[in-house]
Amino acid sequence: MKKILSTLLALAMLVSLTAFAEEAPTVYVSITTDTGALVMTYAPVPLTDADGDDALTICDALMAAHTAYHPDGAEAFLAEDTEWGKSMYRLWGVENGGSYGYCVNDASAMSLVDPVKAGDHIKAYAYTDLTNFSDTYSYFNAPVA
């Protein structure tokens, strides 16, 4: 009888622990390609430490967005460590020699490893003008739902 009671109590503890397990925070991601096409708009993305660096970053959000929404999954995104830090080499399947930009909550970010948190909006884009770099970034002051 004690074994059965012990087993039931252990099961109850496991169930209660999983009920209180922390849910992955959700960020929102928008991506624009090199043709100016907006391919993702405020798409909800559960954020996990996809690159294993013990931080939740822009890079993690973009990796998760590609995995969840691009037909080729994670293969459509590429970021690698370089002597200047983590650099993006592929965004939504576009490889353009590293000419990409990204913002968090409409503020220019310094690096792909900048931290992000639940509710943040990450916008990433491939430059369309690779000669004169005349691209501009603009945004509305309130998101459209």
Tab-separated table of C-alpha atoms in Angstrom:
chain	number	residue	atom	x	y	z
A	1	MET	CA	0.000	0.000	0.000
A	2	LYS	CA	2.865	2.378	0.821
A	3	LYS	CA	4.403	1.791	-2.613
A	4	ILE	CA	1.172	2.707	-4.360
A	5	LEU	CA	0.749	5.837	-2.248
A	6	SER	CA	4.377	6.837	-2.850
A	7	THR	CA	3.971	6.314	-6.592
A	8	LEU	CA	0.771	8.380	-6.675
A	9	LEU	CA	2.389	11.206	-4.704
A	10	ALA	CA	5.408	11.197	-7.025
A	11	LEU	CA	3.122	11.368	-10.056
A	12	ALA	CA	1.161	14.227	-8.491
A	13	MET	CA	4.404	16.138	-7.918
A	14	LEU	CA	5.503	15.629	-11.541
A	15	VAL	CA	2.151	16.809	-12.872
A	16	SER	CA	2.236	19.916	-10.674
A	17	LEU	CA	5.803	20.727	-11.769
A	18	THR	CA	4.912	20.528	-15.456
A	19	ALA	CA	1.841	22.685	-14.840
A	20	PHE	CA	4.093	25.437	-13.484
A	21	ALA	CA	6.817	25.035	-16.123
A	22	GLU	CA	7.725	28.367	-17.646
A	23	GLU	CA	6.319	28.942	-21.109
A	24	ALA	CA	8.620	30.267	-23.818
A	25	PRO	CA	8.220	34.043	-24.170
A	26	THR	CA	6.643	35.206	-27.429
A	27	VAL	CA	8.228	37.845	-29.648
A	28	TYR	CA	6.856	39.197	-32.917
A	29	VAL	CA	8.883	39.104	-36.116
A	30	SER	CA	8.572	40.951	-39.425
A	31	ILE	CA	10.876	40.240	-42.372
A	32	THR	CA	11.372	42.113	-45.639
A	33	THR	CA	13.296	40.565	-48.549
A	34	ASP	CA	15.726	42.182	-50.986
A	35	THR	CA	12.837	42.905	-53.364
A	36	GLY	CA	11.039	44.922	-50.705
A	37	ALA	CA	8.460	42.166	-50.189
A	38	LEU	CA	7.131	41.973	-46.643
A	39	VAL	CA	7.067	38.201	-46.115
A	40	MET	CA	6.281	38.177	-42.373
A	41	THR	CA	4.316	40.749	-40.426
A	42	TYR	CA	4.134	40.694	-36.623
A	43	ALA	CA	4.269	36.896	-36.688
A	44	PRO	CA	4.235	35.447	-33.157
A	45	VAL	CA	7.349	33.397	-32.436
A	46	PRO	CA	7.975	31.415	-29.228
A	47	LEU	CA	11.484	32.377	-28.173
A	48	THR	CA	14.038	29.765	-27.141
A	49	ASP	CA	17.832	29.780	-26.947
A	50	ALA	CA	18.198	28.314	-30.432
A	51	ASP	CA	21.946	28.938	-30.735
A	52	GLY	CA	22.777	27.691	-27.237
A	53	ASP	CA	24.553	30.817	-25.979
A	54	ASP	CA	22.481	31.018	-22.764
A	55	ALA	CA	20.772	34.238	-23.858
A	56	LEU	CA	17.572	35.151	-25.707
A	57	THR	CA	18.696	37.305	-28.619
A	58	ILE	CA	17.714	38.742	-31.984
A	59	CYS	CA	19.515	35.808	-33.578
A	60	ASP	CA	17.386	33.324	-31.616
A	61	ALA	CA	14.198	35.129	-32.682
A	62	LEU	CA	15.173	35.074	-36.359
A	63	MET	CA	16.199	31.412	-36.205
A	64	ALA	CA	12.885	30.508	-34.575
A	65	ALA	CA	10.909	32.583	-37.098
A	66	HIS	CA	12.531	30.827	-40.051
A	67	THR	CA	12.039	27.415	-38.462
A	68	ALA	CA	8.348	28.125	-37.869
A	69	TYR	CA	7.391	30.022	-41.018
A	70	HIS	CA	9.782	29.546	-43.949
A	71	PRO	CA	9.149	26.562	-46.254
A	72	ASP	CA	12.853	25.625	-45.980
A	73	GLY	CA	12.844	26.092	-42.208
A	74	ALA	CA	16.079	26.944	-40.442
A	75	GLU	CA	18.075	26.487	-43.671
A	76	ALA	CA	16.677	29.814	-44.935
A	77	PHE	CA	18.588	31.691	-42.195
A	78	LEU	CA	22.313	31.759	-41.554
A	79	ALA	CA	24.328	33.637	-38.955
A	80	GLU	CA	27.908	32.838	-38.015
A	81	ASP	CA	30.463	34.058	-35.520
A	82	THR	CA	33.110	36.261	-37.114
A	83	GLU	CA	35.954	38.395	-35.832
A	84	TRP	CA	33.416	41.267	-35.608
A	85	GLY	CA	30.785	39.242	-33.750
A	86	LYS	CA	27.793	37.307	-35.033
A	87	SER	CA	27.010	38.212	-38.641
A	88	MET	CA	23.993	37.383	-40.796
A	89	TYR	CA	24.649	35.715	-44.143
A	90	ARG	CA	21.167	34.556	-45.153
A	91	LEU	CA	17.738	36.029	-44.418
A	92	TRP	CA	14.580	34.390	-45.757
A	93	GLY	CA	16.752	32.522	-48.238
A	94	VAL	CA	18.388	35.733	-49.525
A	95	GLU	CA	22.194	35.780	-49.615
A	96	ASN	CA	23.492	39.225	-50.505
A	97	GLY	CA	26.957	39.424	-49.003
A	98	GLY	CA	25.855	40.433	-45.504
A	99	SER	CA	23.794	43.537	-46.312
A	100	TYR	CA	21.007	43.168	-43.771
A	101	GLY	CA	19.521	45.273	-41.037
A	102	TYR	CA	17.465	44.569	-37.946
A	103	CYS	CA	15.641	46.558	-35.302
A	104	VAL	CA	14.006	45.796	-31.987
A	105	ASN	CA	10.882	47.813	-31.256
A	106	ASP	CA	11.840	50.169	-34.121
A	107	ALA	CA	15.223	51.006	-32.591
A	108	SER	CA	18.350	50.048	-34.489
A	109	ALA	CA	20.155	47.170	-32.829
A	110	MET	CA	23.909	46.971	-32.405
A	111	SER	CA	24.266	43.224	-32.865
A	112	LEU	CA	22.449	39.963	-33.543
A	113	VAL	CA	23.254	39.046	-29.950
A	114	ASP	CA	21.353	42.005	-28.482
A	115	PRO	CA	18.848	40.671	-25.935
A	116	VAL	CA	15.118	40.444	-26.612
A	117	LYS	CA	12.221	39.742	-24.276
A	118	ALA	CA	8.570	38.761	-24.403
A	119	GLY	CA	6.487	41.170	-26.469
A	120	ASP	CA	9.405	42.652	-28.423
A	121	HIS	CA	9.007	43.206	-32.163
A	122	ILE	CA	12.004	42.242	-34.262
A	123	LYS	CA	12.151	43.579	-37.807
A	124	ALA	CA	14.794	42.211	-40.163
A	125	TYR	CA	15.383	43.222	-43.741
A	126	ALA	CA	17.716	42.651	-46.653
A	127	TYR	CA	18.976	45.819	-48.311
A	128	THR	CA	17.612	46.376	-51.807
A	129	ASP	CA	20.303	48.830	-52.979
A	130	LEU	CA	23.648	47.061	-52.693
A	131	THR	CA	25.473	49.767	-54.665
A	132	ASN	CA	24.592	53.070	-52.991
A	133	PHE	CA	22.937	51.691	-49.842
A	134	SER	CA	20.156	54.252	-50.188
A	135	ASP	CA	17.605	52.094	-48.362
A	136	THR	CA	15.699	53.842	-45.580
A	137	TYR	CA	13.872	52.454	-42.576
A	138	SER	CA	10.500	53.855	-41.625
A	139	TYR	CA	7.697	52.681	-39.406
A	140	PHE	CA	4.269	53.576	-38.085
A	141	ASN	CA	4.090	54.727	-34.498
A	142	ALA	CA	1.415	52.121	-33.676
A	143	PRO	CA	1.242	48.571	-35.040
A	144	VAL	CA	-1.787	47.658	-37.108
A	145	ALA	CA	-3.480	44.534	-35.825
